[in-house]
């Protein structure tokens, strides 16, 4: 039983966020968002759940979530996300482009 769906997450590809947003709309569930920050403070703030009224306590948070009194927001530019092996391919291409001088 779902209460909401995470529709904005800067750590996933844009098409995954779009699919989540479509699922949220088709299921009639509210969307939430979060930065998914784990390794650095620089990751905070790319996505958030904006509450329409101030939330000061855990009880107010639960009430706001159950009342669907919020909207997901996306802020700033999303970081470029690489697929597995993409970084290694880029490095190999850079090495090939380097000019090699004959000895």
Phi, psi and omega in degrees: 000118182261142175258332182197168178231135176287114185254344175231121176215113184293350182269000179242164179296152182302323181293332176291320176296320180296319177297319179296320178295318177298318179297318179301314181292317183289331179271353181071029180255146178291154177258144175237168180215154178203154182289336183060032181288128181226327188249344185206148175293338178295342181278349184283137170103359178284335177211150181202165173256119183264118180270139184287336178235155179301141177242116185245342182226167178296322179297319178293325177297312179299316180298316180294319179294316180291329180275000180055040184263053184200167176221147175279141178228149178240132184230147177070182179274136176286140179292152176290124180258132182263148174273159179306130178088349183294320180296320180294319177297317179300317180297317179296321178293322177297319179296321180293326182283342180297137179282129180252125181273139177292151181272000000 
